[in-house]
Amino acid sequence: ILGFGPSGNPILPAVAAAPDSEVVKRERLGWEDIAARSSKIISFIDLAGHERYLKTTLYGLTSGAPSCVFLMAGANAAGLIGMSKEHLAISLALSVPVVVCITKIDMTPANVLNETIKHIVKVLKSPGCRKTPVFVNSVECAAELSQVFIGKRLCPIFQISNVTGQGLDHYSVTEVWSVPYTGVVVNGIINSGTITAGDNVLIGPDSVGGWINTAVKSIHRKRAPVPSAEAGQAVSFALKKMKKGVVRKGMVVIAKTETPPKVTRKFEAQVLIL
């Protein structure tokens, strides 16, 4: 996670003493400290690029409700090829905005970099993608694009090097745990509404289509306790008097009502095959 204070400056740990004067060593800063000192928090999820881990990448994209996808492309890798194209297609199918980062520009000859850029631009402009590439070369350009690129089908492109630092100045229940002395804890995204610690809720449906009465003991966001949460936030709930064996991924937590929602096992849908 990366936190920002009220002034907009990033929340960074203090610099610790190091034997080498040219080495910057920072003290550790926990999630709880970052959350307590921040007025805005950005979460980063590092997803695998290899095809062997495509299922894990799909899970990360669908369970985390990301605001955008940073698609990493090596400057010496001939553009968006192989799994990069697959990841781009998945992001488009899920309607997640895409940002392209061209890395390793420090070690790539100019002619190879130019060919890579040409290929990436061609893919982004193709009929299946229909994005307008915009190269970001300044903080001002990045700030302006951040306000409009989602609605205008723009695709920001950054050219960066992790060696020289060039280009780097811009910067439903999905999990179930049993926590000692706490009980069952579920994690997920709030799709609508708000919830407060102490609220009575229903969780389900179970294996027979029923709903289970429970209550939210506590709420944590970014590993820090919060009194309430609202739509769009990823949070964890500690549930009262629940057994882990009856809670599974895919269940939903809803407000308690006299007439619970009806569960169905069949429905018609349109499926997009990638």
JSON list of N, CA and C in Angstrom, two decimals, residues 37-107:
[
{"chain": "A", "resi": 37, "resn": "ARG", "atom": "N", "xyz": [-2.04, 7.51, 9.45]},
{"chain": "A", "resi": 37, "resn": "ARG", "atom": "CA", "xyz": [-1.45, 8.80, 9.08]},
{"chain": "A", "resi": 37, "resn": "ARG", "atom": "C", "xyz": [-1.90, 9.29, 7.71]},
{"chain": "A", "resi": 38, "resn": "SER", "atom": "N", "xyz": [-2.68, 8.48, 6.98]},
{"chain": "A", "resi": 38, "resn": "SER", "atom": "CA", "xyz": [-3.02, 8.82, 5.59]},
{"chain": "A", "resi": 38, "resn": "SER", "atom": "C", "xyz": [-4.44, 9.34, 5.45]},
{"chain": "A", "resi": 39, "resn": "SER", "atom": "N", "xyz": [-4.62, 10.26, 4.51]},
{"chain": "A", "resi": 39, "resn": "SER", "atom": "CA", "xyz": [-5.96, 10.70, 4.12]},
{"chain": "A", "resi": 39, "resn": "SER", "atom": "C", "xyz": [-6.41, 10.01, 2.85]},
{"chain": "A", "resi": 40, "resn": "LYS", "atom": "N", "xyz": [-5.45, 9.39, 2.14]},
{"chain": "A", "resi": 40, "resn": "LYS", "atom": "CA", "xyz": [-5.76, 8.62, 0.93]},
{"chain": "A", "resi": 40, "resn": "LYS", "atom": "C", "xyz": [-4.78, 7.46, 0.85]},
{"chain": "A", "resi": 41, "resn": "ILE", "atom": "N", "xyz": [-5.29, 6.28, 0.47]},
{"chain": "A", "resi": 41, "resn": "ILE", "atom": "CA", "xyz": [-4.45, 5.08, 0.38]},
{"chain": "A", "resi": 41, "resn": "ILE", "atom": "C", "xyz": [-4.65, 4.41, -0.97]},
{"chain": "A", "resi": 42, "resn": "ILE", "atom": "N", "xyz": [-3.55, 4.04, -1.60]},
{"chain": "A", "resi": 42, "resn": "ILE", "atom": "CA", "xyz": [-3.58, 3.30, -2.86]},
{"chain": "A", "resi": 42, "resn": "ILE", "atom": "C", "xyz": [-3.03, 1.91, -2.61]},
{"chain": "A", "resi": 43, "resn": "SER", "atom": "N", "xyz": [-3.77, 0.88, -3.04]},
{"chain": "A", "resi": 43, "resn": "SER", "atom": "CA", "xyz": [-3.32, -0.51, -2.87]},
{"chain": "A", "resi": 43, "resn": "SER", "atom": "C", "xyz": [-2.79, -1.03, -4.20]},
{"chain": "A", "resi": 44, "resn": "PHE", "atom": "N", "xyz": [-1.67, -1.71, -4.16]},
{"chain": "A", "resi": 44, "resn": "PHE", "atom": "CA", "xyz": [-1.08, -2.34, -5.33]},
{"chain": "A", "resi": 44, "resn": "PHE", "atom": "C", "xyz": [-1.14, -3.85, -5.17]},
{"chain": "A", "resi": 45, "resn": "ILE", "atom": "N", "xyz": [-1.59, -4.55, -6.22]},
{"chain": "A", "resi": 45, "resn": "ILE", "atom": "CA", "xyz": [-1.63, -6.01, -6.22]},
{"chain": "A", "resi": 45, "resn": "ILE", "atom": "C", "xyz": [-0.73, -6.51, -7.33]},
{"chain": "A", "resi": 46, "resn": "ASP", "atom": "N", "xyz": [0.32, -7.24, -6.98]},
{"chain": "A", "resi": 46, "resn": "ASP", "atom": "CA", "xyz": [1.27, -7.77, -7.97]},
{"chain": "A", "resi": 46, "resn": "ASP", "atom": "C", "xyz": [0.76, -9.12, -8.47]},
{"chain": "A", "resi": 47, "resn": "LEU", "atom": "N", "xyz": [0.32, -9.18, -9.71]},
{"chain": "A", "resi": 47, "resn": "LEU", "atom": "CA", "xyz": [-0.23, -10.40, -10.29]},
{"chain": "A", "resi": 47, "resn": "LEU", "atom": "C", "xyz": [0.75, -11.03, -11.26]},
{"chain": "A", "resi": 48, "resn": "ALA", "atom": "N", "xyz": [0.72, -12.37, -11.32]},
{"chain": "A", "resi": 48, "resn": "ALA", "atom": "CA", "xyz": [1.67, -13.12, -12.13]},
{"chain": "A", "resi": 48, "resn": "ALA", "atom": "C", "xyz": [1.44, -12.93, -13.62]},
{"chain": "A", "resi": 49, "resn": "GLY", "atom": "N", "xyz": [2.53, -12.91, -14.39]},
{"chain": "A", "resi": 49, "resn": "GLY", "atom": "CA", "xyz": [2.42, -12.76, -15.83]},
{"chain": "A", "resi": 49, "resn": "GLY", "atom": "C", "xyz": [2.49, -14.07, -16.60]},
{"chain": "A", "resi": 50, "resn": "HIS", "atom": "N", "xyz": [3.06, -15.13, -15.98]},
{"chain": "A", "resi": 50, "resn": "HIS", "atom": "CA", "xyz": [3.22, -16.41, -16.68]},
{"chain": "A", "resi": 50, "resn": "HIS", "atom": "C", "xyz": [1.88, -17.12, -16.86]},
{"chain": "A", "resi": 51, "resn": "GLU", "atom": "N", "xyz": [1.73, -17.78, -18.00]},
{"chain": "A", "resi": 51, "resn": "GLU", "atom": "CA", "xyz": [0.46, -18.46, -18.29]},
{"chain": "A", "resi": 51, "resn": "GLU", "atom": "C", "xyz": [0.13, -19.54, -17.27]},
{"chain": "A", "resi": 52, "resn": "ARG", "atom": "N", "xyz": [1.12, -20.10, -16.61]},
{"chain": "A", "resi": 52, "resn": "ARG", "atom": "CA", "xyz": [0.88, -21.14, -15.60]},
{"chain": "A", "resi": 52, "resn": "ARG", "atom": "C", "xyz": [0.03, -20.60, -14.45]},
{"chain": "A", "resi": 53, "resn": "TYR", "atom": "N", "xyz": [0.12, -19.30, -14.21]},
{"chain": "A", "resi": 53, "resn": "TYR", "atom": "CA", "xyz": [-0.58, -18.70, -13.07]},
{"chain": "A", "resi": 53, "resn": "TYR", "atom": "C", "xyz": [-1.75, -17.82, -13.52]},
{"chain": "A", "resi": 54, "resn": "LEU", "atom": "N", "xyz": [-2.29, -18.10, -14.72]},
{"chain": "A", "resi": 54, "resn": "LEU", "atom": "CA", "xyz": [-3.39, -17.29, -15.24]},
{"chain": "A", "resi": 54, "resn": "LEU", "atom": "C", "xyz": [-4.61, -17.33, -14.32]},
{"chain": "A", "resi": 55, "resn": "LYS", "atom": "N", "xyz": [-4.89, -18.50, -13.72]},
{"chain": "A", "resi": 55, "resn": "LYS", "atom": "CA", "xyz": [-6.04, -18.61, -12.82]},
{"chain": "A", "resi": 55, "resn": "LYS", "atom": "C", "xyz": [-5.88, -17.67, -11.62]},
{"chain": "A", "resi": 56, "resn": "THR", "atom": "N", "xyz": [-4.66, -17.57, -11.09]},
{"chain": "A", "resi": 56, "resn": "THR", "atom": "CA", "xyz": [-4.40, -16.67, -9.97]},
{"chain": "A", "resi": 56, "resn": "THR", "atom": "C", "xyz": [-4.57, -15.22, -10.39]},
{"chain": "A", "resi": 57, "resn": "THR", "atom": "N", "xyz": [-4.10, -14.89, -11.60]},
{"chain": "A", "resi": 57, "resn": "THR", "atom": "CA", "xyz": [-4.24, -13.53, -12.10]},
{"chain": "A", "resi": 57, "resn": "THR", "atom": "C", "xyz": [-5.70, -13.17, -12.30]},
{"chain": "A", "resi": 58, "resn": "LEU", "atom": "N", "xyz": [-6.48, -14.10, -12.86]},
{"chain": "A", "resi": 58, "resn": "LEU", "atom": "CA", "xyz": [-7.91, -13.87, -13.04]},
{"chain": "A", "resi": 58, "resn": "LEU", "atom": "C", "xyz": [-8.60, -13.64, -11.70]},
{"chain": "A", "resi": 59, "resn": "TYR", "atom": "N", "xyz": [-8.22, -14.42, -10.70]},
{"chain": "A", "resi": 59, "resn": "TYR", "atom": "CA", "xyz": [-8.81, -14.27, -9.37]},
{"chain": "A", "resi": 59, "resn": "TYR", "atom": "C", "xyz": [-8.49, -12.89, -8.80]},
{"chain": "A", "resi": 60, "resn": "GLY", "atom": "N", "xyz": [-7.26, -12.44, -8.99]},
{"chain": "A", "resi": 60, "resn": "GLY", "atom": "CA", "xyz": [-6.88, -11.13, -8.49]},
{"chain": "A", "resi": 60, "resn": "GLY", "atom": "C", "xyz": [-7.63, -10.00, -9.16]},
{"chain": "A", "resi": 61, "resn": "LEU", "atom": "N", "xyz": [-7.89, -10.14, -10.46]},
{"chain": "A", "resi": 61, "resn": "LEU", "atom": "CA", "xyz": [-8.61, -9.11, -11.20]},
{"chain": "A", "resi": 61, "resn": "LEU", "atom": "C", "xyz": [-10.09, -9.07, -10.85]},
{"chain": "A", "resi": 62, "resn": "THR", "atom": "N", "xyz": [-10.68, -10.23, -10.60]},
{"chain": "A", "resi": 62, "resn": "THR", "atom": "CA", "xyz": [-12.11, -10.28, -10.36]},
{"chain": "A", "resi": 62, "resn": "THR", "atom": "C", "xyz": [-12.48, -10.09, -8.89]},
{"chain": "A", "resi": 63, "resn": "SER", "atom": "N", "xyz": [-11.61, -10.47, -7.97]},
{"chain": "A", "resi": 63, "resn": "SER", "atom": "CA", "xyz": [-11.95, -10.39, -6.55]},
{"chain": "A", "resi": 63, "resn": "SER", "atom": "C", "xyz": [-11.57, -9.05, -5.92]},
{"chain": "A", "resi": 64, "resn": "GLY", "atom": "N", "xyz": [-10.60, -8.38, -6.52]},
{"chain": "A", "resi": 64, "resn": "GLY", "atom": "CA", "xyz": [-10.10, -7.15, -5.90]},
{"chain": "A", "resi": 64, "resn": "GLY", "atom": "C", "xyz": [-10.75, -5.88, -6.40]},
{"chain": "A", "resi": 65, "resn": "ALA", "atom": "N", "xyz": [-11.59, -5.95, -7.43]},
{"chain": "A", "resi": 65, "resn": "ALA", "atom": "CA", "xyz": [-12.25, -4.77, -8.01]},
{"chain": "A", "resi": 65, "resn": "ALA", "atom": "C", "xyz": [-11.26, -3.63, -8.22]},
{"chain": "A", "resi": 66, "resn": "PRO", "atom": "N", "xyz": [-10.20, -3.85, -9.03]},
{"chain": "A", "resi": 66, "resn": "PRO", "atom": "CA", "xyz": [-9.18, -2.81, -9.20]},
{"chain": "A", "resi": 66, "resn": "PRO", "atom": "C", "xyz": [-9.70, -1.60, -9.95]},
{"chain": "A", "resi": 67, "resn": "SER", "atom": "N", "xyz": [-9.15, -0.43, -9.62]},
{"chain": "A", "resi": 67, "resn": "SER", "atom": "CA", "xyz": [-9.52, 0.80, -10.33]},
{"chain": "A", "resi": 67, "resn": "SER", "atom": "C", "xyz": [-8.89, 0.85, -11.71]},
{"chain": "A", "resi": 68, "resn": "CYS", "atom": "N", "xyz": [-7.71, 0.25, -11.86]},
{"chain": "A", "resi": 68, "resn": "CYS", "atom": "CA", "xyz": [-7.07, 0.18, -13.16]},
{"chain": "A", "resi": 68, "resn": "CYS", "atom": "C", "xyz": [-6.02, -0.92, -13.15]},
{"chain": "A", "resi": 69, "resn": "VAL", "atom": "N", "xyz": [-5.56, -1.29, -14.33]},
{"chain": "A", "resi": 69, "resn": "VAL", "atom": "CA", "xyz": [-4.53, -2.32, -14.49]},
{"chain": "A", "resi": 69, "resn": "VAL", "atom": "C", "xyz": [-3.28, -1.68, -15.08]},
{"chain": "A", "resi": 70, "resn": "PHE", "atom": "N", "xyz": [-2.14, -1.93, -14.44]},
{"chain": "A", "resi": 70, "resn": "PHE", "atom": "CA", "xyz": [-0.86, -1.51, -15.01]},
{"chain": "A", "resi": 70, "resn": "PHE", "atom": "C", "xyz": [-0.27, -2.71, -15.75]},
{"chain": "A", "resi": 71, "resn": "LEU", "atom": "N", "xyz": [-0.23, -2.61, -17.06]},
{"chain": "A", "resi": 71, "resn": "LEU", "atom": "CA", "xyz": [0.27, -3.69, -17.90]},
{"chain": "A", "resi": 71, "resn": "LEU", "atom": "C", "xyz": [1.75, -3.44, -18.17]},
{"chain": "A", "resi": 72, "resn": "MET", "atom": "N", "xyz": [2.61, -4.33, -17.67]},
{"chain": "A", "resi": 72, "resn": "MET", "atom": "CA", "xyz": [4.05, -4.15, -17.80]},
{"chain": "A", "resi": 72, "resn": "MET", "atom": "C", "xyz": [4.54, -4.81, -19.09]},
{"chain": "A", "resi": 73, "resn": "ALA", "atom": "N", "xyz": [5.30, -4.06, -19.87]},
{"chain": "A", "resi": 73, "resn": "ALA", "atom": "CA", "xyz": [5.84, -4.57, -21.13]},
{"chain": "A", "resi": 73, "resn": "ALA", "atom": "C", "xyz": [7.32, -4.21, -21.22]},
{"chain": "A", "resi": 74, "resn": "GLY", "atom": "N", "xyz": [8.17, -5.20, -21.41]},
{"chain": "A", "resi": 74, "resn": "GLY", "atom": "CA", "xyz": [9.61, -4.94, -21.54]},
{"chain": "A", "resi": 74, "resn": "GLY", "atom": "C", "xyz": [9.91, -4.22, -22.85]},
{"chain": "A", "resi": 75, "resn": "ALA", "atom": "N", "xyz": [10.76, -3.20, -22.78]},
{"chain": "A", "resi": 75, "resn": "ALA", "atom": "CA", "xyz": [11.12, -2.46, -23.99]},
{"chain": "A", "resi": 75, "resn": "ALA", "atom": "C", "xyz": [11.82, -3.34, -25.01]},
{"chain": "A", "resi": 76, "resn": "ASN", "atom": "N", "xyz": [12.46, -4.41, -24.53]},
{"chain": "A", "resi": 76, "resn": "ASN", "atom": "CA", "xyz": [13.19, -5.32, -25.42]},
{"chain": "A", "resi": 76, "resn": "ASN", "atom": "C", "xyz": [12.40, -6.58, -25.74]},
{"chain": "A", "resi": 77, "resn": "ALA", "atom": "N", "xyz": [11.07, -6.55, -25.50]},
{"chain": "A", "resi": 77, "resn": "ALA", "atom": "CA", "xyz": [10.25, -7.77, -25.66]},
{"chain": "A", "resi": 77, "resn": "ALA", "atom": "C", "xyz": [9.33, -7.71, -26.88]},
{"chain": "A", "resi": 78, "resn": "ALA", "atom": "N", "xyz": [9.60, -6.79, -27.80]},
{"chain": "A", "resi": 78, "resn": "ALA", "atom": "CA", "xyz": [8.86, -6.70, -29.06]},
{"chain": "A", "resi": 78, "resn": "ALA", "atom": "C", "xyz": [7.39, -6.32, -28.88]},
{"chain": "A", "resi": 79, "resn": "GLY", "atom": "N", "xyz": [7.07, -5.65, -27.79]},
{"chain": "A", "resi": 79, "resn": "GLY", "atom": "CA", "xyz": [5.71, -5.13, -27.62]},
{"chain": "A", "resi": 79, "resn": "GLY", "atom": "C", "xyz": [4.81, -6.03, -26.80]},
{"chain": "A", "resi": 80, "resn": "LEU", "atom": "N", "xyz": [3.50, -5.92, -27.05]},
{"chain": "A", "resi": 80, "resn": "LEU", "atom": "CA", "xyz": [2.50, -6.72, -26.32]},
{"chain": "A", "resi": 80, "resn": "LEU", "atom": "C", "xyz": [2.32, -8.04, -27.06]},
{"chain": "A", "resi": 81, "resn": "ILE", "atom": "N", "xyz": [2.99, -9.06, -26.57]},
{"chain": "A", "resi": 81, "resn": "ILE", "atom": "CA", "xyz": [2.91, -10.37, -27.20]},
{"chain": "A", "resi": 81, "resn": "ILE", "atom": "C", "xyz": [2.56, -11.41, -26.15]},
{"chain": "A", "resi": 82, "resn": "GLY", "atom": "N", "xyz": [2.14, -12.60, -26.61]},
{"chain": "A", "resi": 82, "resn": "GLY", "atom": "CA", "xyz": [1.87, -13.71, -25.70]},
{"chain": "A", "resi": 82, "resn": "GLY", "atom": "C", "xyz": [0.87, -13.38, -24.62]},
{"chain": "A", "resi": 83, "resn": "MET", "atom": "N", "xyz": [1.26, -13.60, -23.36]},
{"chain": "A", "resi": 83, "resn": "MET", "atom": "CA", "xyz": [0.35, -13.42, -22.24]},
{"chain": "A", "resi": 83, "resn": "MET", "atom": "C", "xyz": [0.00, -11.95, -22.02]},
{"chain": "A", "resi": 84, "resn": "SER", "atom": "N", "xyz": [0.85, -11.03, -22.46]},
{"chain": "A", "resi": 84, "resn": "SER", "atom": "CA", "xyz": [0.51, -9.61, -22.32]},
{"chain": "A", "resi": 84, "resn": "SER", "atom": "C", "xyz": [-0.77, -9.28, -23.07]},
{"chain": "A", "resi": 85, "resn": "LYS", "atom": "N", "xyz": [-0.91, -9.86, -24.26]},
{"chain": "A", "resi": 85, "resn": "LYS", "atom": "CA", "xyz": [-2.14, -9.66, -25.03]},
{"chain": "A", "resi": 85, "resn": "LYS", "atom": "C", "xyz": [-3.34, -10.27, -24.32]},
{"chain": "A", "resi": 86, "resn": "GLU", "atom": "N", "xyz": [-3.13, -11.45, -23.72]},
{"chain": "A", "resi": 86, "resn": "GLU", "atom": "CA", "xyz": [-4.21, -12.11, -22.98]},
{"chain": "A", "resi": 86, "resn": "GLU", "atom": "C", "xyz": [-4.65, -11.24, -21.80]},
{"chain": "A", "resi": 87, "resn": "HIS", "atom": "N", "xyz": [-3.69, -10.71, -21.07]},
{"chain": "A", "resi": 87, "resn": "HIS", "atom": "CA", "xyz": [-4.02, -9.88, -19.91]},
{"chain": "A", "resi": 87, "resn": "HIS", "atom": "C", "xyz": [-4.73, -8.60, -20.34]},
{"chain": "A", "resi": 88, "resn": "LEU", "atom": "N", "xyz": [-4.32, -8.04, -21.49]},
{"chain": "A", "resi": 88, "resn": "LEU", "atom": "CA", "xyz": [-5.01, -6.87, -22.02]},
{"chain": "A", "resi": 88, "resn": "LEU", "atom": "C", "xyz": [-6.45, -7.21, -22.37]},
{"chain": "A", "resi": 89, "resn": "ALA", "atom": "N", "xyz": [-6.66, -8.35, -23.02]},
{"chain": "A", "resi": 89, "resn": "ALA", "atom": "CA", "xyz": [-8.02, -8.77, -23.40]},
{"chain": "A", "resi": 89, "resn": "ALA", "atom": "C", "xyz": [-8.89, -9.00, -22.18]},
{"chain": "A", "resi": 90, "resn": "ILE", "atom": "N", "xyz": [-8.33, -9.60, -21.13]},
{"chain": "A", "resi": 90, "resn": "ILE", "atom": "CA", "xyz": [-9.09, -9.84, -19.90]},
{"chain": "A", "resi": 90, "resn": "ILE", "atom": "C", "xyz": [-9.49, -8.52, -19.25]},
{"chain": "A", "resi": 91, "resn": "SER", "atom": "N", "xyz": [-8.57, -7.58, -19.20]},
{"chain": "A", "resi": 91, "resn": "SER", "atom": "CA", "xyz": [-8.86, -6.27, -18.61]},
{"chain": "A", "resi": 91, "resn": "SER", "atom": "C", "xyz": [-9.97, -5.56, -19.37]},
{"chain": "A", "resi": 92, "resn": "LEU", "atom": "N", "xyz": [-9.92, -5.64, -20.70]},
{"chain": "A", "resi": 92, "resn": "LEU", "atom": "CA", "xyz": [-10.96, -5.01, -21.53]},
{"chain": "A", "resi": 92, "resn": "LEU", "atom": "C", "xyz": [-12.30, -5.69, -21.31]},
{"chain": "A", "resi": 93, "resn": "ALA", "atom": "N", "xyz": [-12.29, -7.02, -21.22]},
{"chain": "A", "resi": 93, "resn": "ALA", "atom": "CA", "xyz": [-13.54, -7.77, -21.01]},
{"chain": "A", "resi": 93, "resn": "ALA", "atom": "C", "xyz": [-14.17, -7.43, -19.67]},
{"chain": "A", "resi": 94, "resn": "LEU", "atom": "N", "xyz": [-13.34, -7.13, -18.66]},
{"chain": "A", "resi": 94, "resn": "LEU", "atom": "CA", "xyz": [-13.83, -6.78, -17.33]},
{"chain": "A", "resi": 94, "resn": "LEU", "atom": "C", "xyz": [-14.07, -5.28, -17.19]},
{"chain": "A", "resi": 95, "resn": "SER", "atom": "N", "xyz": [-13.86, -4.53, -18.29]},
{"chain": "A", "resi": 95, "resn": "SER", "atom": "CA", "xyz": [-14.05, -3.06, -18.29]},
{"chain": "A", "resi": 95, "resn": "SER", "atom": "C", "xyz": [-13.19, -2.37, -17.26]},
{"chain": "A", "resi": 96, "resn": "VAL", "atom": "N", "xyz": [-11.95, -2.85, -17.09]},
{"chain": "A", "resi": 96, "resn": "VAL", "atom": "CA", "xyz": [-11.00, -2.21, -16.18]},
{"chain": "A", "resi": 96, "resn": "VAL", "atom": "C", "xyz": [-10.05, -1.34, -17.01]},
{"chain": "A", "resi": 97, "resn": "PRO", "atom": "N", "xyz": [-9.93, -0.06, -16.69]},
{"chain": "A", "resi": 97, "resn": "PRO", "atom": "CA", "xyz": [-9.02, 0.82, -17.44]},
{"chain": "A", "resi": 97, "resn": "PRO", "atom": "C", "xyz": [-7.59, 0.29, -17.42]},
{"chain": "A", "resi": 98, "resn": "VAL", "atom": "N", "xyz": [-6.86, 0.54, -18.51]},
{"chain": "A", "resi": 98, "resn": "VAL", "atom": "CA", "xyz": [-5.51, -0.01, -18.66]},
{"chain": "A", "resi": 98, "resn": "VAL", "atom": "C", "xyz": [-4.49, 1.11, -18.78]},
{"chain": "A", "resi": 99, "resn": "VAL", "atom": "N", "xyz": [-3.37, 0.95, -18.07]},
{"chain": "A", "resi": 99, "resn": "VAL", "atom": "CA", "xyz": [-2.20, 1.82, -18.20]},
{"chain": "A", "resi": 99, "resn": "VAL", "atom": "C", "xyz": [-1.03, 0.93, -18.59]},
{"chain": "A", "resi": 100, "resn": "VAL", "atom": "N", "xyz": [-0.27, 1.32, -19.60]},
{"chain": "A", "resi": 100, "resn": "VAL", "atom": "CA", "xyz": [0.87, 0.53, -20.06]},
{"chain": "A", "resi": 100, "resn": "VAL", "atom": "C", "xyz": [2.16, 1.14, -19.55]},
{"chain": "A", "resi": 101, "resn": "CYS", "atom": "N", "xyz": [3.03, 0.30, -18.97]},
{"chain": "A", "resi": 101, "resn": "CYS", "atom": "CA", "xyz": [4.34, 0.72, -18.52]},
{"chain": "A", "resi": 101, "resn": "CYS", "atom": "C", "xyz": [5.40, -0.02, -19.32]},
{"chain": "A", "resi": 102, "resn": "ILE", "atom": "N", "xyz": [6.19, 0.71, -20.09]},
{"chain": "A", "resi": 102, "resn": "ILE", "atom": "CA", "xyz": [7.29, 0.11, -20.86]},
{"chain": "A", "resi": 102, "resn": "ILE", "atom": "C", "xyz": [8.54, 0.19, -19.99]},
{"chain": "A", "resi": 103, "resn": "THR", "atom": "N", "xyz": [9.06, -0.97, -19.57]},
{"chain": "A", "resi": 103, "resn": "THR", "atom": "CA", "xyz": [10.19, -1.01, -18.65]},
{"chain": "A", "resi": 103, "resn": "THR", "atom": "C", "xyz": [11.50, -1.33, -19.38]},
{"chain": "A", "resi": 104, "resn": "LYS", "atom": "N", "xyz": [12.60, -1.26, -18.65]},
{"chain": "A", "resi": 104, "resn": "LYS", "atom": "CA", "xyz": [13.94, -1.60, -19.14]},
{"chain": "A", "resi": 104, "resn": "LYS", "atom": "C", "xyz": [14.41, -0.69, -20.28]},
{"chain": "A", "resi": 105, "resn": "ILE", "atom": "N", "xyz": [13.97, 0.57, -20.26]},
{"chain": "A", "resi": 105, "resn": "ILE", "atom": "CA", "xyz": [14.38, 1.46, -21.34]},
{"chain": "A", "resi": 105, "resn": "ILE", "atom": "C", "xyz": [15.87, 1.81, -21.26]},
{"chain": "A", "resi": 106, "resn": "ASP", "atom": "N", "xyz": [16.49, 1.57, -20.09]},
{"chain": "A", "resi": 106, "resn": "ASP", "atom": "CA", "xyz": [17.92, 1.88, -19.94]},
{"chain": "A", "resi": 106, "resn": "ASP", "atom": "C", "xyz": [18.82, 0.92, -20.70]},
{"chain": "A", "resi": 107, "resn": "MET", "atom": "N", "xyz": [18.34, -0.32, -20.92]},
{"chain": "A", "resi": 107, "resn": "MET", "atom": "CA", "xyz": [19.18, -1.35, -21.53]},
{"chain": "A", "resi": 107, "resn": "MET", "atom": "C", "xyz": [18.74, -1.70, -22.95]}
]
